[in-house]
C-alpha positions as semicolon CSV with decimal commas, in nm:
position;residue;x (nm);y (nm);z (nm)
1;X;-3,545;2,895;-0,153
2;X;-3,468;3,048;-0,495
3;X;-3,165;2,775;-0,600
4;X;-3,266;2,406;-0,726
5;X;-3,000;2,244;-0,483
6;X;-3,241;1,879;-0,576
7;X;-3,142;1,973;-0,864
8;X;-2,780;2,055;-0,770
9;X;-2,731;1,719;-0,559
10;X;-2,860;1,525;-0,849
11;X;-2,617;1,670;-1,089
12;X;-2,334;1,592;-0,864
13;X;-2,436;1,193;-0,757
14;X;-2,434;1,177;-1,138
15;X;-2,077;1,295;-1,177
16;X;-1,975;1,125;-0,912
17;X;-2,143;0,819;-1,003
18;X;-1,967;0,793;-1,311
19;X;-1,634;0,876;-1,172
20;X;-1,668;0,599;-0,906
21;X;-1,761;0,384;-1,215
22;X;-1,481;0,495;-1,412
23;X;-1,215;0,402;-1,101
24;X;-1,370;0,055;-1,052
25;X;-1,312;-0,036;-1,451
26;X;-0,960;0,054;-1,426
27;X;-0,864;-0,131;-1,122
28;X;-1,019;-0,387;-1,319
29;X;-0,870;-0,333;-1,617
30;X;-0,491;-0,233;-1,520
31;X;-0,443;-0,426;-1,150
32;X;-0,238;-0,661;-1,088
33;X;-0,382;-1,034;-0,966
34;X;-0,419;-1,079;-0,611
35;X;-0,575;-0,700;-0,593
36;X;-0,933;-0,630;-0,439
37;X;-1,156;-0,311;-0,405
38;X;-1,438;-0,246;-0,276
39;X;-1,762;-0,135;-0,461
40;X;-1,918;0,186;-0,280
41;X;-2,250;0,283;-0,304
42;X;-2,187;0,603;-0,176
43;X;-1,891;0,825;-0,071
44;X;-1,557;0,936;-0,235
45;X;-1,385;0,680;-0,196
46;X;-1,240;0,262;-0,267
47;X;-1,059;0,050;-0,044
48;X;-0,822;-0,133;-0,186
49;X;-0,614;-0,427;-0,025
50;X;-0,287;-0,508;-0,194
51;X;-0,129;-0,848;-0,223
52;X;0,052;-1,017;0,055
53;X;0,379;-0,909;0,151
54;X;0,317;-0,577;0,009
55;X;0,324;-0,239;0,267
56;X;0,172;0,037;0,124
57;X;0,302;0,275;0,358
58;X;0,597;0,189;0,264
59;X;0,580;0,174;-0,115
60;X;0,399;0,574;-0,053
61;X;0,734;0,749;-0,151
62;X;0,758;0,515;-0,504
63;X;0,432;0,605;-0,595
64;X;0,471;0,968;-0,541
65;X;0,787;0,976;-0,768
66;X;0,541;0,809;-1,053
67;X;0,290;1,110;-0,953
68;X;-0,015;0,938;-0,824
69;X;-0,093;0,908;-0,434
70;X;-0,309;0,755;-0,193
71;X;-0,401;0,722;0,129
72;X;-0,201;0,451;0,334
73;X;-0,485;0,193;0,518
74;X;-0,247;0,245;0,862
75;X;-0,376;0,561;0,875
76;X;-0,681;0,421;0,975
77;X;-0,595;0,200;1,227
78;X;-0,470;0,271;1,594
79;X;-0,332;-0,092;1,606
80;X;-0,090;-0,083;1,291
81;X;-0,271;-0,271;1,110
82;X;-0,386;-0,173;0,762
83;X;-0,035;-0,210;0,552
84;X;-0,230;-0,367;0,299
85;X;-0,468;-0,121;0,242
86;X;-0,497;0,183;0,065
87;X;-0,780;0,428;0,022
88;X;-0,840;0,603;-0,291
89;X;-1,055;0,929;-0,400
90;X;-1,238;0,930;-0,705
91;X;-1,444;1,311;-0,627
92;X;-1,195;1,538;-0,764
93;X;-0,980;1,410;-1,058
94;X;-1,198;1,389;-1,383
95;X;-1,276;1,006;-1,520
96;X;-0,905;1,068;-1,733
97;X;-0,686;1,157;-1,459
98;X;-0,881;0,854;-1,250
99;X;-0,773;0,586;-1,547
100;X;-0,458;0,778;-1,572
101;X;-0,373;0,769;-1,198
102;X;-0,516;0,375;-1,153
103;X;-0,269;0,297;-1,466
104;X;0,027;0,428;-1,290
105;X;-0,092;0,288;-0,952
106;X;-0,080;-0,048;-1,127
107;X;0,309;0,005;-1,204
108;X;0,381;0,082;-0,911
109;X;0,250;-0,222;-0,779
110;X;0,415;-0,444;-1,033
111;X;0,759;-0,292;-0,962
112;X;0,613;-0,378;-0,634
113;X;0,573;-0,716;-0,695
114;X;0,886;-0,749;-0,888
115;X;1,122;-0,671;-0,613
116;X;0,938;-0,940;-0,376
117;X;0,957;-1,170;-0,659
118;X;1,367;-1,104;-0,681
119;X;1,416;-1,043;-0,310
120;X;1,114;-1,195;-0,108
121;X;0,864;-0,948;0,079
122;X;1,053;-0,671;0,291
123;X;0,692;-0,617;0,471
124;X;0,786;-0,539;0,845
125;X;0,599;-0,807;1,097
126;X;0,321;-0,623;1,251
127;X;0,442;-0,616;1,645
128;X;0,152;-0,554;1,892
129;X;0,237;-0,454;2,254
130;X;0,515;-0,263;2,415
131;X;0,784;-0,216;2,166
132;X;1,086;-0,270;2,408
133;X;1,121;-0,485;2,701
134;X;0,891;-0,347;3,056
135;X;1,179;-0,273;3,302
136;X;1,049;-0,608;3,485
137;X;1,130;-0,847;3,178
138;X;1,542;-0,639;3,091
């Protein structure tokens, strides 16, 4: 009864606000083509789908080395799908670690890109069902 927490709550959408802002002009800014995001208008968080061929599961381990993370979009799905999504916070790190992070994001996914462009995609085809054969079908 004694604390402004309107107050408080208003203070934070601000921050947050601009921090959501700050993510959504670097993706823009530093992304490679063929990237999308999403533009929330609430929450912590943007959904970003990579471009085709790319697993982001799978690329996790690179972009840890380059010291930025994410969350993997398969770990949102019961069905495996989701290797070309990611989701990524923007609540915590201040607007310069956001840019900073999004920047070496963006490397990542042009080394990314790089390696399909030299080797083709190394995405694994997304198998639905039993994995091995039903004792009726060996």
């Amino acid at each position: 009864a004694q604390h402004d927490w309107k107050g408080q709550v208003k203070i934070y959408r601000e921050v947050y606000r601009e921090r959501r802002d700050t993510m959504l002009a670097a993706l823009a800014q530093y992304l490679p083509a063929g990237c999308t995001w999403t533009h929330p208008t609430g929450g912590f968080y943007v959904w970003l789908t990579v471009p085709e061929g790319l697993d982001t599961k799978a690329m996790l381990p690179r972009a840890v080395t380059q010291r930025v993370a994410y969350v993997p979009g398969t770990a949102f799905y019961a069905d495996g799908l989701g290797s070309r999504q990611m989701r990524l916070s923007f609540c915590y790190p201040t607007s310069e670690r956001i840019v900073e992070g999004v920047h070496r994001l963006a490397a990542v996914l042009e080394g990314e890109l790089e390696l399909q462009r030299t080797f083709g995609s190394v995405r694994p085809r997304t198998v639905f069902g039993p994995q091995s054969p039903s004792p009726d079908t060996a």
